[in-house]
PDB file of C-alpha atoms and ligand atoms in Angstrom:
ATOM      1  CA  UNK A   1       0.000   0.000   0.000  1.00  0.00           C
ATOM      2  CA  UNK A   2       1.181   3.484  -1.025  1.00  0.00           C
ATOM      3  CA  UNK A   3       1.051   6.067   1.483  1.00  0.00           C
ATOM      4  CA  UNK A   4       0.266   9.300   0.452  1.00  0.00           C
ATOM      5  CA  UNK A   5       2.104  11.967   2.500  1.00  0.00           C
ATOM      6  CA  UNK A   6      -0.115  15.081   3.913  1.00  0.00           C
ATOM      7  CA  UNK A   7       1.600  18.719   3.560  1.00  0.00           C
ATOM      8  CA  UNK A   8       2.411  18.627   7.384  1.00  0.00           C
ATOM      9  CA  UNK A   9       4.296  15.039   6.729  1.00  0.00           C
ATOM     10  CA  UNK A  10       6.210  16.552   3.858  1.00  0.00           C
ATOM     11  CA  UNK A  11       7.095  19.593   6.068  1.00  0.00           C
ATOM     12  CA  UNK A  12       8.462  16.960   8.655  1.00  0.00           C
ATOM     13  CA  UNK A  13      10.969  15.255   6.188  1.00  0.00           C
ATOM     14  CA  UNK A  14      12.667  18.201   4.681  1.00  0.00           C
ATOM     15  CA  UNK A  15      14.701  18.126   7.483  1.00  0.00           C
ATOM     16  CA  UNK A  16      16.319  14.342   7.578  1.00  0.00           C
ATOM     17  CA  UNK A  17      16.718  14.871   3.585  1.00  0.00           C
ATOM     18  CA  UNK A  18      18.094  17.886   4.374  1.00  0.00           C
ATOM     19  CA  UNK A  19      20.689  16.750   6.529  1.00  0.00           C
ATOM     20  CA  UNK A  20      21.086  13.925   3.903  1.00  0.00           C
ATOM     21  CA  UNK A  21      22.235  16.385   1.070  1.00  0.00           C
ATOM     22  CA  UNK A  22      24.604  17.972   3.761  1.00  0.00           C
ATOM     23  CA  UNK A  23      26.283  14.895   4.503  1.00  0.00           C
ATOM     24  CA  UNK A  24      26.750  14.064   0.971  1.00  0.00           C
ATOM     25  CA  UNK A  25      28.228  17.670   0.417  1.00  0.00           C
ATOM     26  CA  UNK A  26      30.611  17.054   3.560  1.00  0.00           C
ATOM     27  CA  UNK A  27      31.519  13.505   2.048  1.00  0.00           C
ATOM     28  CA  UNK A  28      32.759  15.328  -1.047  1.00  0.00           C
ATOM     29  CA  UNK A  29      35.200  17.656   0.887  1.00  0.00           C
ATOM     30  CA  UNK A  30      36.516  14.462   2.943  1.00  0.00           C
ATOM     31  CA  UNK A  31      36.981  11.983   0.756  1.00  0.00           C
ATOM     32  CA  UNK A  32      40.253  11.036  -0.601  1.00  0.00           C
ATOM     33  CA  UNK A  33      42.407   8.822  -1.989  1.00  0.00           C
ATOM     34  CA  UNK A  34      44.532   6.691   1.390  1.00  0.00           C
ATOM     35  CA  UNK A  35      41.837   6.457   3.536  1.00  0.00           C
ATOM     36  CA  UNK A  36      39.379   3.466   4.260  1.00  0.00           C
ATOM     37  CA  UNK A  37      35.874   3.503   3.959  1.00  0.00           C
ATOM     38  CA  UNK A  38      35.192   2.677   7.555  1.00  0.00           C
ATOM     39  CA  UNK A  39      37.223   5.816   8.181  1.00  0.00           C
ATOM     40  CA  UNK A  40      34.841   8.062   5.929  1.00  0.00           C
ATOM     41  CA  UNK A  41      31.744   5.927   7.831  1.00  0.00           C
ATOM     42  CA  UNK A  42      33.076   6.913  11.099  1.00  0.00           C
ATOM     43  CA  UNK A  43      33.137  10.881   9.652  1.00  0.00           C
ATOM     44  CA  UNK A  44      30.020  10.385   8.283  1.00  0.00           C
ATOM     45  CA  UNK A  45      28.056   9.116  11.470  1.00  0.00           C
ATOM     46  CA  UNK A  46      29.360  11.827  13.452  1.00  0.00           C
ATOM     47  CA  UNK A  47      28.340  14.538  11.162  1.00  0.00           C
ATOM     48  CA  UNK A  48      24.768  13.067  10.716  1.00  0.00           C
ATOM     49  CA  UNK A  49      24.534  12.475  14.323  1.00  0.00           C
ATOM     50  CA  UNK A  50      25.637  16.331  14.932  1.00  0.00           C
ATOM     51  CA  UNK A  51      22.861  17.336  13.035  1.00  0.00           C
ATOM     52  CA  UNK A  52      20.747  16.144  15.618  1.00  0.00           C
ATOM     53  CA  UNK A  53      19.621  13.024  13.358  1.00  0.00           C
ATOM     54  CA  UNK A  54      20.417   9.431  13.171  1.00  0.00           C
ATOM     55  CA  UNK A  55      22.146   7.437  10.952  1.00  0.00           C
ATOM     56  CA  UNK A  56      19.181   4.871   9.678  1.00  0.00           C
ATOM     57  CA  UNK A  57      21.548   2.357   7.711  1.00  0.00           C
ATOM     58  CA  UNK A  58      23.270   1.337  11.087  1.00  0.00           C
ATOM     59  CA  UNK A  59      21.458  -1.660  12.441  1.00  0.00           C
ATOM     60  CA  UNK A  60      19.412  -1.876   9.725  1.00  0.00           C
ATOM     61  CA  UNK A  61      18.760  -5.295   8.862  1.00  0.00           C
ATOM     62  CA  UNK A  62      21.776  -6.267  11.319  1.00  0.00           C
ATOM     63  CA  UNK A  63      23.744  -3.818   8.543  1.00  0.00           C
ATOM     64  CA  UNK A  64      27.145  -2.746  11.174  1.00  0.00           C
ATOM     65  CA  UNK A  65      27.776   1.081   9.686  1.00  0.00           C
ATOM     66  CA  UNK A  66      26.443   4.470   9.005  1.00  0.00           C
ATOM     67  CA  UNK A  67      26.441   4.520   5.147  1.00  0.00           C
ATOM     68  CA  UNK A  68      26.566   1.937   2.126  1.00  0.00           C
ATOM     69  CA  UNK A  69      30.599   3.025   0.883  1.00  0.00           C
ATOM     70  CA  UNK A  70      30.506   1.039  -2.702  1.00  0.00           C
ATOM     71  CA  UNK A  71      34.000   1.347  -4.439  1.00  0.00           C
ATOM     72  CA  UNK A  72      33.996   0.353  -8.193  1.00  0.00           C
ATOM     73  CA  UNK A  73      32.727  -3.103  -9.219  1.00  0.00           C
ATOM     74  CA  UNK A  74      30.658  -3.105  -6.018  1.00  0.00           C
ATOM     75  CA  UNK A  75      27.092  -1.866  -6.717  1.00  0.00           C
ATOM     76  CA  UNK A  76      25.695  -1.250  -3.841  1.00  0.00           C
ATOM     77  CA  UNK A  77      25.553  -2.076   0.279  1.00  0.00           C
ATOM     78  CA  UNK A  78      28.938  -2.201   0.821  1.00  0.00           C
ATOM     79  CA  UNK A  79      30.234  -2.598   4.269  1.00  0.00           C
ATOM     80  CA  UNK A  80      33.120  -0.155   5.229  1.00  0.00           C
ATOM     81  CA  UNK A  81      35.892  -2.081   6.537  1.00  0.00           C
ATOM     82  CA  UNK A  82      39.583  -1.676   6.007  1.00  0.00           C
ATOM     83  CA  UNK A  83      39.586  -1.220   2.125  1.00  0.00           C
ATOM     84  CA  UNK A  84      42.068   1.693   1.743  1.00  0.00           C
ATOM     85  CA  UNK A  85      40.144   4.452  -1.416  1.00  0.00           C
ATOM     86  CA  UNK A  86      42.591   4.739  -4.353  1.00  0.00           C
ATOM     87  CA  UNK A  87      43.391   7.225  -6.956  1.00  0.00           C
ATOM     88  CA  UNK A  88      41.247   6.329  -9.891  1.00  0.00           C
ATOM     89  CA  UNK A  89      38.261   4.465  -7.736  1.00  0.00           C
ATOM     90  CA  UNK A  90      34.912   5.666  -8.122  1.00  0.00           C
ATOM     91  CA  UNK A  91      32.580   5.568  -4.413  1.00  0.00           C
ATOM     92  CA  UNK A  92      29.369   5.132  -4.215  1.00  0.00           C
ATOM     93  CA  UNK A  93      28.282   6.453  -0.781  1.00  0.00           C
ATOM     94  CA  UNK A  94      24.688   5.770  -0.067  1.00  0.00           C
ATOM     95  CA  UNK A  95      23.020   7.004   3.097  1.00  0.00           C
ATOM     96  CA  UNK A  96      20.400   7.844   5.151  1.00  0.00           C
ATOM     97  CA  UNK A  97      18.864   9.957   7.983  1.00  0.00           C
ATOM     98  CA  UNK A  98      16.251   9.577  10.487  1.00  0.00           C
ATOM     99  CA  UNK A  99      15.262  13.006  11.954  1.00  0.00           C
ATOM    100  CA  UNK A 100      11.374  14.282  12.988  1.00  0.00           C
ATOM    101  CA  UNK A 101      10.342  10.470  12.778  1.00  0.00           C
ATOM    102  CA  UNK A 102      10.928  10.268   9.018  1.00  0.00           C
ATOM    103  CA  UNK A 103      13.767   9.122   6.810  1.00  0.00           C
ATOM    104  CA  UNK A 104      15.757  10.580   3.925  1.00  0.00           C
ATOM    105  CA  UNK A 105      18.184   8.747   1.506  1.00  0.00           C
ATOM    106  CA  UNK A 106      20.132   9.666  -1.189  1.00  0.00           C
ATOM    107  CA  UNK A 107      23.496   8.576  -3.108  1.00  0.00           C
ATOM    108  CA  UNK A 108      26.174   9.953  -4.974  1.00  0.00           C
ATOM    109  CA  UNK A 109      29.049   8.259  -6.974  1.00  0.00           C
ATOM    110  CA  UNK A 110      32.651  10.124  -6.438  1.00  0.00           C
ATOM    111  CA  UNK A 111      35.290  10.097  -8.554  1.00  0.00           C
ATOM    112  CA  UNK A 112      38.740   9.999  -6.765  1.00  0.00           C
ATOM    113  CA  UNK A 113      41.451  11.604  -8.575  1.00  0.00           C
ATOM    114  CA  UNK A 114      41.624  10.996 -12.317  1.00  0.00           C
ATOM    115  CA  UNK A 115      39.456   8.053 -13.064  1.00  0.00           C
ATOM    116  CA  UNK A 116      39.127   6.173 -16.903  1.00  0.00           C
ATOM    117  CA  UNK A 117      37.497   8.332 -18.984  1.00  0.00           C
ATOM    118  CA  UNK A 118      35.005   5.291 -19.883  1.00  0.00           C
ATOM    119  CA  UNK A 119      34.489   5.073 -16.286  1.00  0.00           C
ATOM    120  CA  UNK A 120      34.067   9.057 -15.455  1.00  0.00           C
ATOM    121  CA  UNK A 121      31.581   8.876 -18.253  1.00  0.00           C
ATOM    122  CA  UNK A 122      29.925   6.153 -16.643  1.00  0.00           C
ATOM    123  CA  UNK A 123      29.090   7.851 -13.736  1.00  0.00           C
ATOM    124  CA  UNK A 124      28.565  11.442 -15.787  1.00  0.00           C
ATOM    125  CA  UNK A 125      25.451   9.050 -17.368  1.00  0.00           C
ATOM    126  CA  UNK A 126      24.042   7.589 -14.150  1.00  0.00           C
ATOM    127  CA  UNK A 127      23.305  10.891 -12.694  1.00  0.00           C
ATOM    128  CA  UNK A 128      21.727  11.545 -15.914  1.00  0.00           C
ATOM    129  CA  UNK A 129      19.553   8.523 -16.054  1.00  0.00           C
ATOM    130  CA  UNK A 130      18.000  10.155 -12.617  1.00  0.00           C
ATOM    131  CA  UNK A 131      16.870  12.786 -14.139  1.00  0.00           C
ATOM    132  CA  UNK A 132      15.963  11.289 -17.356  1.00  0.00           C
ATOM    133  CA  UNK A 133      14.259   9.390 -14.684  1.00  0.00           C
ATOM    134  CA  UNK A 134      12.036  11.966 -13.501  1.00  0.00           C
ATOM    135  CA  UNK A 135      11.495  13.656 -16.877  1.00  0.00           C
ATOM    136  CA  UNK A 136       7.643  14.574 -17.329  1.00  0.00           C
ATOM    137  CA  UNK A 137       7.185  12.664 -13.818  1.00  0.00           C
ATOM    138  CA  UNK A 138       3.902  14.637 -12.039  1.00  0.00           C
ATOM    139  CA  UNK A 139       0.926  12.996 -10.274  1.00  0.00           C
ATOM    140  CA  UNK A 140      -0.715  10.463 -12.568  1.00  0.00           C
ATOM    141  CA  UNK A 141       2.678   8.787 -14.311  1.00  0.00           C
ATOM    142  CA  UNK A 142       2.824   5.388 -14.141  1.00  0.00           C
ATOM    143  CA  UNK A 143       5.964   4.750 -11.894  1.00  0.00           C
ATOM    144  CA  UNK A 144       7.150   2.171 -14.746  1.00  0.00           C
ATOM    145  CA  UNK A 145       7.465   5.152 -16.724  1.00  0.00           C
ATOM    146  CA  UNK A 146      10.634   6.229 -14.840  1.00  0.00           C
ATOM    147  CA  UNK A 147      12.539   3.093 -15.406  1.00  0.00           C
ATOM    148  CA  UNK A 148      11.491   2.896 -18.739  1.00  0.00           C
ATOM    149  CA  UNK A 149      13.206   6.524 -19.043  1.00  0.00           C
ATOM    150  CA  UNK A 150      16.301   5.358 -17.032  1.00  0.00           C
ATOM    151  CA  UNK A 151      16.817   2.290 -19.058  1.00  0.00           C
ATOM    152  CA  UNK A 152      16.475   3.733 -22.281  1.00  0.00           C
ATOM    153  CA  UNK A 153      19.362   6.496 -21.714  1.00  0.00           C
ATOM    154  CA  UNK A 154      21.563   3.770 -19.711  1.00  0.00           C
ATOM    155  CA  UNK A 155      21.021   1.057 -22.788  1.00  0.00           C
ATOM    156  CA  UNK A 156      22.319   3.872 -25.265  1.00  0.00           C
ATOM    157  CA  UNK A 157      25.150   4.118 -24.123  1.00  0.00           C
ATOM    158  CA  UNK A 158      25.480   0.350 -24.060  1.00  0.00           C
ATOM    159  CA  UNK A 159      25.508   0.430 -20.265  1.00  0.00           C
ATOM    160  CA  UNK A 160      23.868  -2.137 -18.109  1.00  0.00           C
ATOM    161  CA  UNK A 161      20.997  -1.480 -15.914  1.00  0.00           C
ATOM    162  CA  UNK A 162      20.937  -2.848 -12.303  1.00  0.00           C
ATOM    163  CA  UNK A 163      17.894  -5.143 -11.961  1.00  0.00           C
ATOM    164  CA  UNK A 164      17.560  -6.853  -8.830  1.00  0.00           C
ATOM    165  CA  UNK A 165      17.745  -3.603  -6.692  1.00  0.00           C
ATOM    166  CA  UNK A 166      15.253  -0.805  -6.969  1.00  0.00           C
ATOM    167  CA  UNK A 167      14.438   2.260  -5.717  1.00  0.00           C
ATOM    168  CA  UNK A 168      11.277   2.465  -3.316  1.00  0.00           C
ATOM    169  CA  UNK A 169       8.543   4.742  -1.529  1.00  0.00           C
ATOM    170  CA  UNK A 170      10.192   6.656   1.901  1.00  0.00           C
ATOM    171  CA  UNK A 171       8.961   7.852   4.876  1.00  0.00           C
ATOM    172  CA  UNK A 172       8.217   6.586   8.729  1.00  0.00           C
ATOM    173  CA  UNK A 173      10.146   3.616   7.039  1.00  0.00           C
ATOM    174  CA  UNK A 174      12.776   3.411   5.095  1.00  0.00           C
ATOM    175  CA  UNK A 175      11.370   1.143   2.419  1.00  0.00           C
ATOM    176  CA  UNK A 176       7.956   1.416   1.677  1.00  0.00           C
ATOM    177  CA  UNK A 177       5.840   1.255  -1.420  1.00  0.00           C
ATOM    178  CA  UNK A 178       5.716   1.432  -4.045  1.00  0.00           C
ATOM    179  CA  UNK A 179       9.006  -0.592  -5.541  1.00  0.00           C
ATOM    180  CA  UNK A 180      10.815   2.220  -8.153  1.00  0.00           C
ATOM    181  CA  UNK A 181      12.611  -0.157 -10.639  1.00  0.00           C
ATOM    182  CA  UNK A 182      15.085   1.235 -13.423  1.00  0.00           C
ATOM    183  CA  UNK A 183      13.562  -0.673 -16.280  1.00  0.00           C
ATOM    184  CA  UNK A 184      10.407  -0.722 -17.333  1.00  0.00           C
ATOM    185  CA  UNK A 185       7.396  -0.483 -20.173  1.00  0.00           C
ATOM    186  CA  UNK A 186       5.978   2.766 -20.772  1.00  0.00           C
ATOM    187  CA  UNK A 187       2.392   3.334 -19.670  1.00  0.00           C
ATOM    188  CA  UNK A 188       2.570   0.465 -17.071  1.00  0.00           C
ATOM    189  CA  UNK A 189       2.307   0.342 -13.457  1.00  0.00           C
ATOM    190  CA  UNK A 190       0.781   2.000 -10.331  1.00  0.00           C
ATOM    191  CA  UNK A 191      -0.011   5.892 -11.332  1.00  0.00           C
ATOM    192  CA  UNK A 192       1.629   7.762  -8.935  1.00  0.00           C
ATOM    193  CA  UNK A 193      -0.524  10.197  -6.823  1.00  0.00           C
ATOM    194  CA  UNK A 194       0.855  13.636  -5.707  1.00  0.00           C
ATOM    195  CA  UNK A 195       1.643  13.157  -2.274  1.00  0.00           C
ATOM    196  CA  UNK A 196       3.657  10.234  -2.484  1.00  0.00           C
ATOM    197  CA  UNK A 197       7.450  10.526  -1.788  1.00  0.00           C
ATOM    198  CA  UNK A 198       9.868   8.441  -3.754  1.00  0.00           C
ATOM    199  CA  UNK A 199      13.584   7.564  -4.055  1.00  0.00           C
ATOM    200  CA  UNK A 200      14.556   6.702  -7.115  1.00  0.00           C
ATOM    201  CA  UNK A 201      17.808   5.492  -7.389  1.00  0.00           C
ATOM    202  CA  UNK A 202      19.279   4.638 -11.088  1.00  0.00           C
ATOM    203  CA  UNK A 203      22.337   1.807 -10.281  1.00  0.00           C
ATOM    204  CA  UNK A 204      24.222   1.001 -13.976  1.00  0.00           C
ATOM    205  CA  UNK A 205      27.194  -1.151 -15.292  1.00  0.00           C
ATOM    206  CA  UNK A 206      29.775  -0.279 -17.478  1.00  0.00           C
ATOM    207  CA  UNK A 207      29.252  -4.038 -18.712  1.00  0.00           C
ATOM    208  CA  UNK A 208      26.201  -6.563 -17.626  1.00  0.00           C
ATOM    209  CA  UNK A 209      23.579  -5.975 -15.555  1.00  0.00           C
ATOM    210  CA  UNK A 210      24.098  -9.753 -13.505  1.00  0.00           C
ATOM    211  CA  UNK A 211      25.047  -9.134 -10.009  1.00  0.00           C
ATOM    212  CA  UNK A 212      26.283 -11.615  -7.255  1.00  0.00           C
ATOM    213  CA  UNK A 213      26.154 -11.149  -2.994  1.00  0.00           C
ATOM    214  CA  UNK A 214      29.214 -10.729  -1.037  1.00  0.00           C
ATOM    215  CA  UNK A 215      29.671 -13.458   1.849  1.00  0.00           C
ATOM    216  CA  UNK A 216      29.056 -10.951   4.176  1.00  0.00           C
ATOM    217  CA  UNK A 217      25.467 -10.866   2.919  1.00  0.00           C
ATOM    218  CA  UNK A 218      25.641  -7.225   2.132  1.00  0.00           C
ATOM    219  CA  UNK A 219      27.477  -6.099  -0.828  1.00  0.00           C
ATOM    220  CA  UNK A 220      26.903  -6.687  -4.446  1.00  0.00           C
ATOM    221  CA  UNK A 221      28.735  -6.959  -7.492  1.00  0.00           C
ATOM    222  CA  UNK A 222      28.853  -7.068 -10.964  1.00  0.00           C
ATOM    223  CA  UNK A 223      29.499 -10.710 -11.743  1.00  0.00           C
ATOM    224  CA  UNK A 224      32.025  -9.404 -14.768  1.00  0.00           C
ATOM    225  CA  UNK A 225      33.805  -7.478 -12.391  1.00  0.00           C
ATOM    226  CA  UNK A 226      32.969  -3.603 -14.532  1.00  0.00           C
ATOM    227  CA  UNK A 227      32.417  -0.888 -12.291  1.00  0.00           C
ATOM    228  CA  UNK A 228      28.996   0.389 -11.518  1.00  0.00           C
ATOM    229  CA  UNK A 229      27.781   3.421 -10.747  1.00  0.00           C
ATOM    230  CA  UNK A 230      24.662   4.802  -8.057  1.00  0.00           C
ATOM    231  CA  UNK A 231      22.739   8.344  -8.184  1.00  0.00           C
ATOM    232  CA  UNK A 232      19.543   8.591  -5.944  1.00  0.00           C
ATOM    233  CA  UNK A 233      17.661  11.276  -4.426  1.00  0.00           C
ATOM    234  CA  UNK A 234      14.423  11.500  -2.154  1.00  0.00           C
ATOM    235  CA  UNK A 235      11.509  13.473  -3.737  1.00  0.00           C
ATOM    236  CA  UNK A 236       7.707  14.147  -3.457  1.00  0.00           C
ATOM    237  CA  UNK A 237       5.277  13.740  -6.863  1.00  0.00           C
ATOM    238  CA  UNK A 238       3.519  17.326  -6.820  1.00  0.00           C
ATOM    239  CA  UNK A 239       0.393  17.882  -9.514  1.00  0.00           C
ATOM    240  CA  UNK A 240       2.781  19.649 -11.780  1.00  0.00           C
ATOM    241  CA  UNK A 241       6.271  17.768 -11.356  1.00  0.00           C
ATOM    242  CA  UNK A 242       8.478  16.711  -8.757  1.00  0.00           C
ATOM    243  CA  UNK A 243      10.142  18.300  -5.951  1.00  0.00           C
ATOM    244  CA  UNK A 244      13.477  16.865  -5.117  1.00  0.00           C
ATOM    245  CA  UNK A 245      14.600  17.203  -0.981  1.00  0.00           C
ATOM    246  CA  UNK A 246      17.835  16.178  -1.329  1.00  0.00           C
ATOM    247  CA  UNK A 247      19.249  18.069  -4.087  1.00  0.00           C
TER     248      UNK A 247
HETATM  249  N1  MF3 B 301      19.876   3.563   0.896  1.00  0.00           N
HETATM  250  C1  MF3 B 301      19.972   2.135   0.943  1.00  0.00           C
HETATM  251  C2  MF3 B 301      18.822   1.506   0.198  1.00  0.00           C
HETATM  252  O1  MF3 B 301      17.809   2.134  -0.019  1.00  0.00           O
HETATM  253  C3  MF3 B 301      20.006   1.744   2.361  1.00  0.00           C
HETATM  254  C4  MF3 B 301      20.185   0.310   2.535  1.00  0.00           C
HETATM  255  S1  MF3 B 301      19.935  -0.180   4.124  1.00  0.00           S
HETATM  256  C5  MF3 B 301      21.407  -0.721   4.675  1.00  0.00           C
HETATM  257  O2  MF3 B 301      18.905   0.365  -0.228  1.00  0.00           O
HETATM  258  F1  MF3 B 301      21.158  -1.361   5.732  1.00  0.00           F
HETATM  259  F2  MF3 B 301      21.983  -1.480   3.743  1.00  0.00           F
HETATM  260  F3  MF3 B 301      22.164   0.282   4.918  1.00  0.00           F
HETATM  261 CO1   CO B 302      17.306   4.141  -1.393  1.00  0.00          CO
END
């Protein structure tokens, strides 16, 4: 079941997507080649937490850290641990907030240093299939429609598009309904009412879209080993478009 947010509700989760963008921002002056990715958790749970909000990955699901740190070939959950960032990596560093009873979650894919142009292009692309994505998106769109949008622009380039992942309806819970997935068939689906608050969360492959689990139960990656790139944001459908809250 979809839940609709009120005005008042929407008013209420400004703030953890707020501090979401923030973090994001502060990730991008911190992050550097030589330093593991539990070290940029452990800065990025103390920032969130002095902002007054909580880190909603940690304990997730059992999940040990404050935010998803995905380096290349790894698509998404990835557990920081001692992996040290190198020049030439790209991170995907997907997180999320819990403040005023409501969640926020977004993700952004950095480049460290110079990175392969194929690969810098890859994640140029990504952040274009969000908002691709999103293109035309008011109340009434089929959600389909956005991964229909997200597939086409990630398939012209040849790229591979993410399927067993998806992004998903936010709020009092982190994952609610409706399920946003990157692929799609025009004109199908559940038509999205205004109201209803979204992440949607385009995750594409330099090469196939076939992932495989980690032992640890968390992480994925691409079984041929290309690097994969992540670009998400929280919004709210309005009548006449979309309003993005972490951007
Ligand atoms: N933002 C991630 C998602 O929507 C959060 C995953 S929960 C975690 O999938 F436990 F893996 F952190
Ligand atoms: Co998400």
């Amino acid at each position: 079941m979809i839940h609709v947010k009120s005005e008042r509700e929407i008013e209420l989760m400004r703030e953890p997507c707020r501090v979401v963008k923030d973090t994001l921002a502060f990730v991008g002056t911190k992050i550097q080649a030589g330093m593991t990715t539990k070290e940029l958790d452990v800065l990025i749970e103390r920032f969130i937490r002095s902002e007054g909000a909580y880190p909603s990955c940690l304990g997730y699901g059992g999940f040990p850290a404050s935010a998803c740190i995905s380096v290349n070939d790894m698509v998404v959950h990835g557990i920081p641990d001692d992996r040290v960032i190198r020049e030439g990596d790209i991170v995907s560093v997907d997180l999320c907030a819990y403040k005023n009873g409501y969640h926020g979650d977004a993700c952004r894919t950095f480049c460290i240093g110079k990175v392969a142009p194929e690969v810098e292009k890859l994640v140029k692309v990504t952040e274009e299939c969000f908002f691709k994505g999103i293109e035309g998106l008011k109340a009434g769109t089929p959600v389909y429609d956005i991964g229909y949008r997200v597939q086409k622009h990630a398939e012209s380039f040849g790229y591979g598009v993410i399927r067993s992942y998806t992004g998903h309806g936010i709020g009092k819970e982190m994952h609610e309904d409706p399920n946003v997935p990157n692929y799609g068939k025009l004109g199908t689906g559940t038509r999205l009412r205004a109201g209803t608050v979204i992440c949607v969360e385009p995750m594409i492959a330099l090469g196939g879209w076939q992932v495989k689990l980690l032992p640890d139960g968390w992480g994925a990656v691409t079984v041929d080993g290309k690097p994969a790139a992540h670009y998400e944001n929280t919004l709210v459908v309005r009548e006449d478009g979309v309003e993005i809250l972490t951007l």
